[in-house]
Short mmCIF file of C-alpha atoms and ligand atoms in Angstrom, two decimals:
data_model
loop_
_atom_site.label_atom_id
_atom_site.label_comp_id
_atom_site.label_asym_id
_atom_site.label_seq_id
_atom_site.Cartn_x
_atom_site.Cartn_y
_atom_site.Cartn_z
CA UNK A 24 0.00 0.00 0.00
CA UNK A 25 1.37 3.23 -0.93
CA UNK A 26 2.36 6.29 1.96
CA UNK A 27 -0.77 8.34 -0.29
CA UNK A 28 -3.18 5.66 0.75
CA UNK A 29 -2.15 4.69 4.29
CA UNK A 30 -2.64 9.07 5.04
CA UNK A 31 -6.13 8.45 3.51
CA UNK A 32 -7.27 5.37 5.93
CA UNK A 33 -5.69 7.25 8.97
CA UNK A 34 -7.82 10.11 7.98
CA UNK A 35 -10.70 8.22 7.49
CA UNK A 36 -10.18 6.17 10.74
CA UNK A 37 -10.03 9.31 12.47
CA UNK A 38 -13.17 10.77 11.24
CA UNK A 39 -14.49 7.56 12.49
CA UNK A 40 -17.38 8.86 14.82
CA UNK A 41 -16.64 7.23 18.52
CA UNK A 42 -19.84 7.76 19.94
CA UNK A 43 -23.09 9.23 18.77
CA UNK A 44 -24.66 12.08 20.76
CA UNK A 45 -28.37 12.01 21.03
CA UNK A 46 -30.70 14.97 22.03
CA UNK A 47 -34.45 15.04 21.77
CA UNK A 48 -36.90 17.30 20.20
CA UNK A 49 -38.75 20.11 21.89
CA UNK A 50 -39.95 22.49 19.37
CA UNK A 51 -40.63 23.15 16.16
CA UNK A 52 -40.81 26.33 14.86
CA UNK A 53 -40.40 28.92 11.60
CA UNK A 54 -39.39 25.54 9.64
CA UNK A 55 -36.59 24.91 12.63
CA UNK A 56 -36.32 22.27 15.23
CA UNK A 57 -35.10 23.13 18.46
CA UNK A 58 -33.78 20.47 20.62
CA UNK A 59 -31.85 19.48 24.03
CA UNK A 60 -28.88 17.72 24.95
CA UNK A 61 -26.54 18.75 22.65
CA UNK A 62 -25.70 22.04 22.96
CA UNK A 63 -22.14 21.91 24.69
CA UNK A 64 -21.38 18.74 22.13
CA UNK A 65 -22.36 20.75 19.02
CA UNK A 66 -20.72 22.99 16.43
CA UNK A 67 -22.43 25.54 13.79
CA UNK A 68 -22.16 23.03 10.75
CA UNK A 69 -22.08 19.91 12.19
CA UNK A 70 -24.82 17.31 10.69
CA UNK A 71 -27.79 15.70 12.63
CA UNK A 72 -30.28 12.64 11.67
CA UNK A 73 -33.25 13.32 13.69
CA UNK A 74 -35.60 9.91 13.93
CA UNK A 75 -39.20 10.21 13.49
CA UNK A 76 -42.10 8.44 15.64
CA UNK A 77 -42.84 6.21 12.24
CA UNK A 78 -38.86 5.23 12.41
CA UNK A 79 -37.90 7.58 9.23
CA UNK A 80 -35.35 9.84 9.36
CA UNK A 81 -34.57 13.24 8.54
CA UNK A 82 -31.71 14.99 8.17
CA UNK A 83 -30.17 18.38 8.62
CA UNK A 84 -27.61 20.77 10.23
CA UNK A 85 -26.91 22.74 13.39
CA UNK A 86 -28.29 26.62 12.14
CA UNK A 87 -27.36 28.00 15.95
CA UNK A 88 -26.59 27.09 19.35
CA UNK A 89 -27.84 28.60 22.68
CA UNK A 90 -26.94 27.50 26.27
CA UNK A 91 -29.70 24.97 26.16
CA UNK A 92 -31.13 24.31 22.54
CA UNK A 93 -29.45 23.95 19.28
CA UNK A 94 -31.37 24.77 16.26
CA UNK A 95 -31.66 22.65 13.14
CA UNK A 96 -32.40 23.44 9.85
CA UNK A 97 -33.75 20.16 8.42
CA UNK A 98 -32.91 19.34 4.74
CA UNK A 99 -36.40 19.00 3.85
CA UNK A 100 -40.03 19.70 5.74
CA UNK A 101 -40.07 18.51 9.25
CA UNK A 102 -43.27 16.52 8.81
CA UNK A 103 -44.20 14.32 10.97
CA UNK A 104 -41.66 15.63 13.14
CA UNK A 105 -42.77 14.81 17.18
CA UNK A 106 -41.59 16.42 20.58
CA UNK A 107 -39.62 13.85 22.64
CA UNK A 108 -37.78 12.33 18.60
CA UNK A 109 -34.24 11.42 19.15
CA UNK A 110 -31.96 13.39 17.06
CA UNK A 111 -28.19 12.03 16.21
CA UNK A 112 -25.13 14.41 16.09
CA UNK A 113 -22.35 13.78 13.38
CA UNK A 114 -19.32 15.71 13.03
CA UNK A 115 -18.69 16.41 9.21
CA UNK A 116 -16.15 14.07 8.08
CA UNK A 117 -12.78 16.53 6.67
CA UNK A 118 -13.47 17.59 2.92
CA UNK A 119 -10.00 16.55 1.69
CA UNK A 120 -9.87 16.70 -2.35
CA UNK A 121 -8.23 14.25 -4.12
CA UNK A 122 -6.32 14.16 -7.19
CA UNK A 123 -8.28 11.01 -7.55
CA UNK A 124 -11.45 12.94 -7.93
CA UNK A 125 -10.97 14.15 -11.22
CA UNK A 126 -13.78 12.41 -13.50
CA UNK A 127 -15.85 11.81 -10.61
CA UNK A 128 -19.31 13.45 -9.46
CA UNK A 129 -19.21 14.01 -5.87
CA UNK A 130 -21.60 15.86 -2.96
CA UNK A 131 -20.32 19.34 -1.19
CA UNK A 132 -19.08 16.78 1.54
CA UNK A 133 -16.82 15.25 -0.39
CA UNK A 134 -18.98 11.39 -0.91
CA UNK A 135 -19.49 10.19 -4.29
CA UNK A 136 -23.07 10.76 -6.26
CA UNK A 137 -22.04 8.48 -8.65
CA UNK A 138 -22.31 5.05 -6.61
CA UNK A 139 -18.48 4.12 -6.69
CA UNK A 140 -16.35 4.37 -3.69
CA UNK A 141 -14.40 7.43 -3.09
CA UNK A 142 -11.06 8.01 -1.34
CA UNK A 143 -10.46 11.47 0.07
CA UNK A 144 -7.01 13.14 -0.29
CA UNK A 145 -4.60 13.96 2.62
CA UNK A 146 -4.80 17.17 3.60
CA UNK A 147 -8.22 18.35 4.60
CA UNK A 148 -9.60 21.77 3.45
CA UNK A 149 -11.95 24.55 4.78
CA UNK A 150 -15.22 25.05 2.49
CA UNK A 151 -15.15 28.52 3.24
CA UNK A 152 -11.73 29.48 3.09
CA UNK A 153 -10.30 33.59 2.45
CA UNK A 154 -9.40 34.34 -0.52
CA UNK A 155 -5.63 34.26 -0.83
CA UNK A 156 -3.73 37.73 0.13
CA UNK A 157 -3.61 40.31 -3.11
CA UNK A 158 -0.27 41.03 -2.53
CA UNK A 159 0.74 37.29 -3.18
CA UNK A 160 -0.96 37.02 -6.18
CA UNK A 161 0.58 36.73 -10.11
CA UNK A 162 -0.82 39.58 -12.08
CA UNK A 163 -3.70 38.00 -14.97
CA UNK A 164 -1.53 35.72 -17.37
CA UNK A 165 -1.64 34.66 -20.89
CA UNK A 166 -5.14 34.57 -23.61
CA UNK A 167 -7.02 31.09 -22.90
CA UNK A 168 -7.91 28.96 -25.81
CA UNK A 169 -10.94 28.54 -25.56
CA UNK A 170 -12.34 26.60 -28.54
CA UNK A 171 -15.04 29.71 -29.29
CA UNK A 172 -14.16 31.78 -31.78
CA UNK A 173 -15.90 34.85 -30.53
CA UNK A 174 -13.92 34.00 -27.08
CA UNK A 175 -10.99 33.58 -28.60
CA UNK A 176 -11.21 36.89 -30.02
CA UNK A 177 -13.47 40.00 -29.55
CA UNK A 178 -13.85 38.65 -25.42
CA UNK A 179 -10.52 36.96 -24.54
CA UNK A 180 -10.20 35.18 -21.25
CA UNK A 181 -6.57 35.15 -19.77
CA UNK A 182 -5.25 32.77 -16.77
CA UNK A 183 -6.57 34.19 -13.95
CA UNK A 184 -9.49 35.99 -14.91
CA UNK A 185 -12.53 36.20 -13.84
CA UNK A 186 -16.12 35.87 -15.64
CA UNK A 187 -19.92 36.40 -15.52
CA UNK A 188 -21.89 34.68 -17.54
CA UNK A 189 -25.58 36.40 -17.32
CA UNK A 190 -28.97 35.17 -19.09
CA UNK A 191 -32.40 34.45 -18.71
CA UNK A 192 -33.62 31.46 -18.22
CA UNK A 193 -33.10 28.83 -21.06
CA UNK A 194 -30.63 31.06 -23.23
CA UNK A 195 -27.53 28.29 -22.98
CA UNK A 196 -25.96 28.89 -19.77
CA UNK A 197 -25.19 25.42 -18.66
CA UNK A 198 -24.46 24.38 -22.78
CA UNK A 199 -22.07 27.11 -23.14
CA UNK A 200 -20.31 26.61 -19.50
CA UNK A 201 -20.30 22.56 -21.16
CA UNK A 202 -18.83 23.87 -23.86
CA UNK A 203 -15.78 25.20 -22.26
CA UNK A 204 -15.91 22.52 -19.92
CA UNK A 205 -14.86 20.15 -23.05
CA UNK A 206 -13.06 22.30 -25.30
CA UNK A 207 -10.91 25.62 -22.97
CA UNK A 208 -7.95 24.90 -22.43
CA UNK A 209 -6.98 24.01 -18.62
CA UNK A 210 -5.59 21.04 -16.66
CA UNK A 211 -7.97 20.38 -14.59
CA UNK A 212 -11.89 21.72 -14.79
CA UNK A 213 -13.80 22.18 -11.25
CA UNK A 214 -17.56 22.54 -11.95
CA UNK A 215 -20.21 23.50 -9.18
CA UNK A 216 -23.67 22.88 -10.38
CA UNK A 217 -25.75 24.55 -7.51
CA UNK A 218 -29.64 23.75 -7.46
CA UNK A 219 -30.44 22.06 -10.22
CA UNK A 220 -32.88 19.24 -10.64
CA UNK A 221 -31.53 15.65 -9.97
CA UNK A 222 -32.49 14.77 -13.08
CA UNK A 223 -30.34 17.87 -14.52
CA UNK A 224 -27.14 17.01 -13.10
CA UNK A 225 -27.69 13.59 -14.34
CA UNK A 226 -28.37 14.54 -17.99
CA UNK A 227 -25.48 17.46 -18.06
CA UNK A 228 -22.68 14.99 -16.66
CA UNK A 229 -23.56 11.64 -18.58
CA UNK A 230 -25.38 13.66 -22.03
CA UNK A 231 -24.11 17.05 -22.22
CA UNK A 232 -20.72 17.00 -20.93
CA UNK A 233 -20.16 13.37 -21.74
CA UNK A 234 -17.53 10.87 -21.05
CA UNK A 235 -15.01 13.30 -23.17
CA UNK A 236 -15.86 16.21 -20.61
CA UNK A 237 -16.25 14.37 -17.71
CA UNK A 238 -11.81 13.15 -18.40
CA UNK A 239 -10.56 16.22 -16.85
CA UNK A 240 -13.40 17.58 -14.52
CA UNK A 241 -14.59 17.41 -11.10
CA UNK A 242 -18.16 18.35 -10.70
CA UNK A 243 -19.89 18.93 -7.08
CA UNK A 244 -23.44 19.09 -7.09
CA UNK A 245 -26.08 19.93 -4.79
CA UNK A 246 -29.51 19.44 -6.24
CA UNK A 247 -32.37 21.47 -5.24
CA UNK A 248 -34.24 19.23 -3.25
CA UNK A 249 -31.68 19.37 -0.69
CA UNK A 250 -31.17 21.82 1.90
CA UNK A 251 -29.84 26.08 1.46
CA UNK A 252 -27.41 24.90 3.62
CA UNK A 253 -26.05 21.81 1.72
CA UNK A 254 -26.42 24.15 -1.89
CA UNK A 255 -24.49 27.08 -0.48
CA UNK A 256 -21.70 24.46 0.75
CA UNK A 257 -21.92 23.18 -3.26
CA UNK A 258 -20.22 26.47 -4.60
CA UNK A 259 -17.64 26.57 -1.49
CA UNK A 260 -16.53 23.01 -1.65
CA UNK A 261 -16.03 23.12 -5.24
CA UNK A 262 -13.92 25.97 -4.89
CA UNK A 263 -11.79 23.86 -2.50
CA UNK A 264 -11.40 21.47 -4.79
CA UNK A 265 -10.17 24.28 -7.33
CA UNK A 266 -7.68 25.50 -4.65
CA UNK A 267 -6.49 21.93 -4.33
CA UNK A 268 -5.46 21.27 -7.68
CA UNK A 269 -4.22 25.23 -8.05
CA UNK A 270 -2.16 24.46 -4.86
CA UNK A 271 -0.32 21.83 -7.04
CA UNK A 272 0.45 24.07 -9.79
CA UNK A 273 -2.06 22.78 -11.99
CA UNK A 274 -3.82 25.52 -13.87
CA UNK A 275 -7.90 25.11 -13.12
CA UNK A 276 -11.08 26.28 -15.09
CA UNK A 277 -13.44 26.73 -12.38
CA UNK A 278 -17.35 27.03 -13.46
CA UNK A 279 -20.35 27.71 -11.24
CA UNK A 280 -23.83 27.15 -12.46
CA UNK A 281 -25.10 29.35 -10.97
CA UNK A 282 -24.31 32.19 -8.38
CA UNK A 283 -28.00 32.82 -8.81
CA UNK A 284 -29.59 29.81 -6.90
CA UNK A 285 -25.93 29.73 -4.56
CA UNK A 286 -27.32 33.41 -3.50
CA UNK A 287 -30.82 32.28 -3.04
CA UNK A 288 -29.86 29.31 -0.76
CA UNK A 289 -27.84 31.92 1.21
CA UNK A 290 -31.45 33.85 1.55
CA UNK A 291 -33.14 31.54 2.91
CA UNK A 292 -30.44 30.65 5.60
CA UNK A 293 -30.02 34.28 6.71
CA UNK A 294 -34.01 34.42 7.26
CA UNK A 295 -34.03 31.45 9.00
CA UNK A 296 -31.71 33.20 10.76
CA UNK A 297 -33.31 36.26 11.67
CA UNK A 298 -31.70 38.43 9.19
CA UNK A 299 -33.84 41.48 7.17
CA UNK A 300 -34.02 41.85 3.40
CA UNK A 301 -33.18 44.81 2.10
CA UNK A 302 -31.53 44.42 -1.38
CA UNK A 303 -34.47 43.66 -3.06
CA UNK A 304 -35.35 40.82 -1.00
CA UNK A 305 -31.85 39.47 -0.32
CA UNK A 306 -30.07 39.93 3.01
CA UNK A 307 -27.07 42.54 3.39
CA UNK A 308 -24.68 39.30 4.07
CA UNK A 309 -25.49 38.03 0.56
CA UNK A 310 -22.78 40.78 -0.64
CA UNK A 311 -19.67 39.35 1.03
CA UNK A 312 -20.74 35.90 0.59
CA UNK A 313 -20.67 36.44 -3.43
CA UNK A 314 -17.56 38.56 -3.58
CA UNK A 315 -15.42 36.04 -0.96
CA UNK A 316 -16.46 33.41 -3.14
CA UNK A 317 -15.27 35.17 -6.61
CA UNK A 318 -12.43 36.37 -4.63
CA UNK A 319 -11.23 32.91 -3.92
CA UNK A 320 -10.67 32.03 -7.71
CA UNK A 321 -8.09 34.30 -9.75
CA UNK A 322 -4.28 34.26 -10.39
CA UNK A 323 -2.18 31.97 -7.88
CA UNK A 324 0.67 32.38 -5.86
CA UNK A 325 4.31 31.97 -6.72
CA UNK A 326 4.48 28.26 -7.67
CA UNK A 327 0.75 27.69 -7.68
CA UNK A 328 -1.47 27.67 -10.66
CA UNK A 329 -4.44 29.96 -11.50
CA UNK A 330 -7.92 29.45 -11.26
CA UNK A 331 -9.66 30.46 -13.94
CA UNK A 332 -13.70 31.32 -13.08
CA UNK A 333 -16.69 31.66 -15.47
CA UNK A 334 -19.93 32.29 -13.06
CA UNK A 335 -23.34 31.77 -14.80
CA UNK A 336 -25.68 34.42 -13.12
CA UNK A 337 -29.74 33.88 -13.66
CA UNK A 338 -31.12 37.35 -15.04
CA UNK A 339 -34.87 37.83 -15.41
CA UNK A 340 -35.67 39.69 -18.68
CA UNK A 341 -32.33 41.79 -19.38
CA UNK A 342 -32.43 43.28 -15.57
CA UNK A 343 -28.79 43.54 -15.20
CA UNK A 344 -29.08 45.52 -12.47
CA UNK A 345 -30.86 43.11 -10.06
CA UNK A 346 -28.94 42.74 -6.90
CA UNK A 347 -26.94 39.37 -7.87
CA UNK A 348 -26.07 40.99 -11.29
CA UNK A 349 -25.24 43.84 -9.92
CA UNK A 350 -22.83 42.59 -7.26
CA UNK A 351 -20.86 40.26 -9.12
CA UNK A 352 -20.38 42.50 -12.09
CA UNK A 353 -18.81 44.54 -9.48
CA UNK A 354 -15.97 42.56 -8.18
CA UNK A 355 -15.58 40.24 -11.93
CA UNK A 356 -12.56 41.07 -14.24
CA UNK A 357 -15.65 40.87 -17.43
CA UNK A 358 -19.02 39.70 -18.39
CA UNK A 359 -20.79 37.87 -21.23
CA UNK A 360 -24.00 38.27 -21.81
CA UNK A 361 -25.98 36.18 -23.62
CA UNK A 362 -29.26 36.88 -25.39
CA UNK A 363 -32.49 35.41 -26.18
CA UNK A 364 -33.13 36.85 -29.61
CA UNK A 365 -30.30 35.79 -30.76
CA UNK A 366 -30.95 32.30 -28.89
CA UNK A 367 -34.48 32.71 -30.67
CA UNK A 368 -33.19 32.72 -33.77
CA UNK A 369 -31.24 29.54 -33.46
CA UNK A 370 -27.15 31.27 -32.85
CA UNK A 371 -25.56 29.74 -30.35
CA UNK A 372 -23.40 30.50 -28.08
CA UNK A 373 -26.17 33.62 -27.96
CA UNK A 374 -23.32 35.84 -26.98
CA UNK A 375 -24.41 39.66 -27.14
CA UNK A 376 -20.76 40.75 -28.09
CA UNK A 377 -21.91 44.24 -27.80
CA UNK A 378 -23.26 44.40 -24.09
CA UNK A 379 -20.26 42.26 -23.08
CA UNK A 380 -17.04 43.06 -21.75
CA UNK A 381 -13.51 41.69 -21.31
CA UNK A 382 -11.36 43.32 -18.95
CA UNK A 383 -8.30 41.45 -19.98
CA UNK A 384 -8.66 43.61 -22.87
CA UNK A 385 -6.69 45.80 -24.46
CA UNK A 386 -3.79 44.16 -22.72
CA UNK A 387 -4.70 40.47 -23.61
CA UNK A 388 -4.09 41.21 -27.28
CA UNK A 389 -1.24 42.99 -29.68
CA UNK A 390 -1.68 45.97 -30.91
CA UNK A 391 -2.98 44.29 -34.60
CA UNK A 392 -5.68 42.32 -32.50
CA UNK A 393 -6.69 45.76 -30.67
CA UNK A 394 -7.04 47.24 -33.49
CA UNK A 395 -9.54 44.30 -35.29
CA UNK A 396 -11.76 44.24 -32.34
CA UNK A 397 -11.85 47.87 -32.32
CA UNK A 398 -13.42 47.08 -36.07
CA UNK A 399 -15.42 44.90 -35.05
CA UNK A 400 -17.25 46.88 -32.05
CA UNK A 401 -17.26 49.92 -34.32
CA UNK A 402 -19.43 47.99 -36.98
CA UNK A 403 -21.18 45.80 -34.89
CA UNK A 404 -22.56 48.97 -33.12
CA UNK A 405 -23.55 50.80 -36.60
CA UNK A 406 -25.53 47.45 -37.37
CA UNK A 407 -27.20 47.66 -33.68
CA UNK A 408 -28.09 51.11 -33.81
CA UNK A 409 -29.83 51.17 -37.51
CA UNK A 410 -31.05 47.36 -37.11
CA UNK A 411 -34.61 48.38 -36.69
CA UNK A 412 -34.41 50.59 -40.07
CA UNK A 413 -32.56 47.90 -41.81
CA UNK A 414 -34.82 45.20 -41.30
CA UNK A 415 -37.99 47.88 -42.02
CA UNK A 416 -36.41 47.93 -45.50
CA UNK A 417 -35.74 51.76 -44.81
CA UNK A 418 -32.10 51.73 -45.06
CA UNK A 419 -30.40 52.94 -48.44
CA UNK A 420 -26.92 52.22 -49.37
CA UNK A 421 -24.87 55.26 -49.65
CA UNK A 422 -25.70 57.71 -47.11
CA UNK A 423 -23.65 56.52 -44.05
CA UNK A 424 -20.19 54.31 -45.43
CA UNK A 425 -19.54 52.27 -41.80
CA UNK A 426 -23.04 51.38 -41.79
CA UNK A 427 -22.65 50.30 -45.67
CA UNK A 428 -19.38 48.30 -44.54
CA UNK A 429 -21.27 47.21 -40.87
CA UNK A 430 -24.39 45.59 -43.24
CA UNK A 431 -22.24 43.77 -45.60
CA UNK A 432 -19.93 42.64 -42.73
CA UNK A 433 -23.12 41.51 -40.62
CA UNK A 434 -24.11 37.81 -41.84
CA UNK A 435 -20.21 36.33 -41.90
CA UNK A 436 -20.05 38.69 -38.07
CA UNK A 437 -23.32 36.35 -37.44
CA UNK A 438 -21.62 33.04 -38.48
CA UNK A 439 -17.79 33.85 -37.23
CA UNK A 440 -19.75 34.55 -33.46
CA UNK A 441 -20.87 30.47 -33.87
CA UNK A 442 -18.26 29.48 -34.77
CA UNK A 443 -16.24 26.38 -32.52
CA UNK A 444 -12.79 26.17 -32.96
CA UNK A 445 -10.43 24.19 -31.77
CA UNK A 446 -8.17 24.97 -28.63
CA UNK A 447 -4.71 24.47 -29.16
CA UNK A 448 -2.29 27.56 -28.52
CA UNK A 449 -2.01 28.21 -32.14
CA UNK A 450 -5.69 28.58 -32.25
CA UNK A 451 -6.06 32.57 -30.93
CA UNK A 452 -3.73 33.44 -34.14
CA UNK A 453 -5.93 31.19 -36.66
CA UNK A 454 -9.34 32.54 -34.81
CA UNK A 455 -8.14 36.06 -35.51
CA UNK A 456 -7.09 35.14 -38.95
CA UNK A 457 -10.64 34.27 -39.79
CA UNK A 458 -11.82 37.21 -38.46
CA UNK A 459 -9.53 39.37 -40.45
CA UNK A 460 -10.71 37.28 -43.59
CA UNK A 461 -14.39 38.08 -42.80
CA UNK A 462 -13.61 42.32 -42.57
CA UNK A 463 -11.56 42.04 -45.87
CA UNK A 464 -14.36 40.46 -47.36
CA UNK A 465 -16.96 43.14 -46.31
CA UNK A 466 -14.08 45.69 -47.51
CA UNK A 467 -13.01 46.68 -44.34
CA UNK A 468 -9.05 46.62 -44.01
CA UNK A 469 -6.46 46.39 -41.04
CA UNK A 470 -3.84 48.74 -41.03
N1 ATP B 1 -24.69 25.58 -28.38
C1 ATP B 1 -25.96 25.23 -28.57
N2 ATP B 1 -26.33 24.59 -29.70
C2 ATP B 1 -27.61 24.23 -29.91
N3 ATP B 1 -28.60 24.49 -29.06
C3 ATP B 1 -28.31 25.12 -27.92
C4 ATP B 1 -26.97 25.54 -27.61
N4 ATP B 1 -26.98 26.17 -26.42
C5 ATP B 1 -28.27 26.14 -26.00
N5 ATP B 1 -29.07 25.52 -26.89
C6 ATP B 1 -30.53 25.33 -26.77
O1 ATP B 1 -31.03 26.07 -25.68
C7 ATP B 1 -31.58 25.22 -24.69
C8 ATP B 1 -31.27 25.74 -23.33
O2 ATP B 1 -29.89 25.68 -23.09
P1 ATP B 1 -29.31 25.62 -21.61
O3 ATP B 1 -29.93 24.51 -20.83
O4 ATP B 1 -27.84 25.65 -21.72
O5 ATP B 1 -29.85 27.01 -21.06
P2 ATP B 1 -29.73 27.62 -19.58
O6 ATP B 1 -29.55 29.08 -19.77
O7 ATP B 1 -28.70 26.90 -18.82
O8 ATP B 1 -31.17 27.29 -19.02
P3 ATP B 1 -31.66 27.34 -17.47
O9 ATP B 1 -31.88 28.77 -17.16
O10 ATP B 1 -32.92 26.54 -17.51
O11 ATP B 1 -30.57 26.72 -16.65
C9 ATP B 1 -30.98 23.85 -24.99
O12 ATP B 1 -31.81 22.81 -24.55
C10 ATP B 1 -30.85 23.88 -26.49
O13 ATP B 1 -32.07 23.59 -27.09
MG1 MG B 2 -28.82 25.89 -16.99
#
């Protein structure tokens, strides 16, 4: 047996419970259940299997502790739930990522979802660690391949950065996050799916991401039938996993699907907890919980890798300013937003290249590259402006030449945005060759 797997059975034998605590129920209350006898045994966090008068169980985790009661939020509603129930006290078993995990689908406590057993690494890891100190940090590194042409190009990613991804609901979120999941280039992929429907997580990992996908990626799920507390742990234990791998140098794609429902599971826990909306309906806390979390991924250390974050962000209509939105495009180094007319009319990725930003840019690219995106935003935005007149028929050839140039560029704009390529290195250059191809055809040149 090797030293790597005798650390993991001492680690395991360790989190061996000794003894079980047992309190007993003696309220319930506000969807909590308050019970005795374990409040000096107890820590915030810790799990609990309460067992009800019919012998079922049901499960949860200490919310808060007084002198005499500890509070539980259960996992799901405490029907049934009696005064006098016995309720069990576990201590969370270590989250302790494993190199091992990569290609497997795992729970924010580190057990497998995927019904083979699962070794946990060495060294265990807090779920909700700081971000690393700014002043130890790499500055943003190199362009990404990313196997998009559009991201490739006009909205480069670099090592490092940092990116929202916001649309409405069925725009392409999760197929575009897939997308880069299986063709960006990165060692090692990390990918949080946060509230989703079992049957969801099931189809993305075994249809959408696929056997090819799954070769490189860890994903942590939390479905939404389980408890706020369990999906806000999803997002955090991911990103430990992230930190492991960046920890060893390996450079990490970290994706999050999405910071929308991880922010909605911290809602309900702050009511629960007493706390008052007040940014339109969210608590005050959920600021610092979003920004710690995007905080956590970025450029690495000397000797460590980078973690590379896209976060998809739910918005309803085009309200980029609701509270989520608004926070994360705050404290993210760009955003991509996609839309649903151009979903609607069957161009995918729907990327709005126009509303979106990429604040690698202009250093992520030479000054040649500047200069072709600067085209292409200049004549994308002609198109935008006289679309409406255009597609009335009202627009004349003639009057205004970058609009002339902006509606003959417009259809192989369209097609280039589609367009997958593949992600080697060489791939930026032959992405931005294309490009150039499609303005010289429209008769728009490069200096
Ligand atoms: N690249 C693509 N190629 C073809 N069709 C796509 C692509 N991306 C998205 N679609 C279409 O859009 C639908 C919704 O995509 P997806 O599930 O990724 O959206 P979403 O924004 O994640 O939705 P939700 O808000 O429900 O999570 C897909 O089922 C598919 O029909
Ligand atoms: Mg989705």
């Amino acid at each position: 047996m090797m030293a790597h797997d005798l650390t993991t059975l001492k680690l395991e034998v360790e989190n061996l419970p000794q003894t079980v605590p047992v309190g007993r129920v003696i309220g319930v209350e506000g969807g909590q259940i308050q019970i005795s006898g374990l409040s000096d045994k107890a820590e915030i966090g810790d799990r609990l299997v309460l067992q009800r008068g019919s012998g079922e169980h049901l499960s949860g985790e200490v919310l808060r502790i007084a002198s005499e009661t500890v509070h539980m939020l259960p996992d799901a509603a405490p029907d049934g739930v009696a005064l006098d129930n016995p309720v069990f006290l576990y201590r969370v078993p270590a989250f302790a990522p494993s190199n091992r995990w990569i290609g497997r689908v795992i729970d924010p406590f580190g057990q497998p979802l995927d019904d083979k057993p699962l070794s946990r690494g060495p060294i265990p890891r807090p779920v909700f660690a700081a971000p690393p100190r700014a002043g130890l940090r790499r500055p943003m590194g190199q362009r990404l391949p990313t196997g998009l042409a559009v991201l490739n190009t006009v909205l480069p990613i670099v090592a490092g950065q940092r990116v929202g991804l916001f649309a409405g609901s069925g725009v392409g979120k999760s197929r575009l996050l897939a997308g880069l999941a299986k063709g960006m280039h990165a060692d090692v992929v990390v990918l949080a799916l946060i509230g989703e429907r079992g049957r969801e997580v099931n189809d993305f990992v075994h249809r959408v991401l696929g056997p090819d996908g799954m070769k490189r990626a860890v994903v942590v799920a939390a479905t939404s039938d389980q408890s706020a507390l369990v999906r806000r742990r999803c997002a955090g234990a991911a990103m430990a996993v992230a930190e492991h791998f960046r920890d060893l140098g390996q450079n990490v794609l970290f994706l999050a699907d999405s910071v929308t429902r991880f922010a909605e599971a911290h809602r309900e826990i702050a009511s629960a907890m007493g706390e008052s909306p007040s940014l339109r309906g969210y608590p005050p806390s959920v600021t610092p919980q979003i920004t710690s979390l995007c905080e956590r991924a970025g450029p690495g250390g000397p000797s460590q890798g980078d973690i590379t974050a896209v976060f998809s962000v739910l918005v309803a209509g085009s309200d980029m300013d609701e509270p989520v939105a608004d926070i994360l495009r705050g404290v993210l180094d760009g955003h991509v937003v996609l839309s649903r007319e151009i979903a609607e009319r069957g161009r995918f990725p729907a990327i709005d290249v126009a509303r979106s930003v990429s604040r690698s840019l202009p250093n992520a690219a030479n000054e040649s590259e500047n200069r072709i995106i600067a085209e292409v935003r200049k004549h994308l935005g002609s198109y935008e402006q006289s679309e409406v007149m255009i597609r009335a028929g009202l627009y004349t050839e003639g009057s205004d030449p970058v609009l002339d140039a902006a509606v003959r560029l417009w259809p192989d704009l369209d097609a280039f945005f589609a367009r997958s390529d593949h992600s080697d290195a060489a791939d930026i250059r032959g992405s931005f060759d294309r490009l150039t191809l499609v303005l010289r055809r429209a008769g728009i040149s490069i200096l």
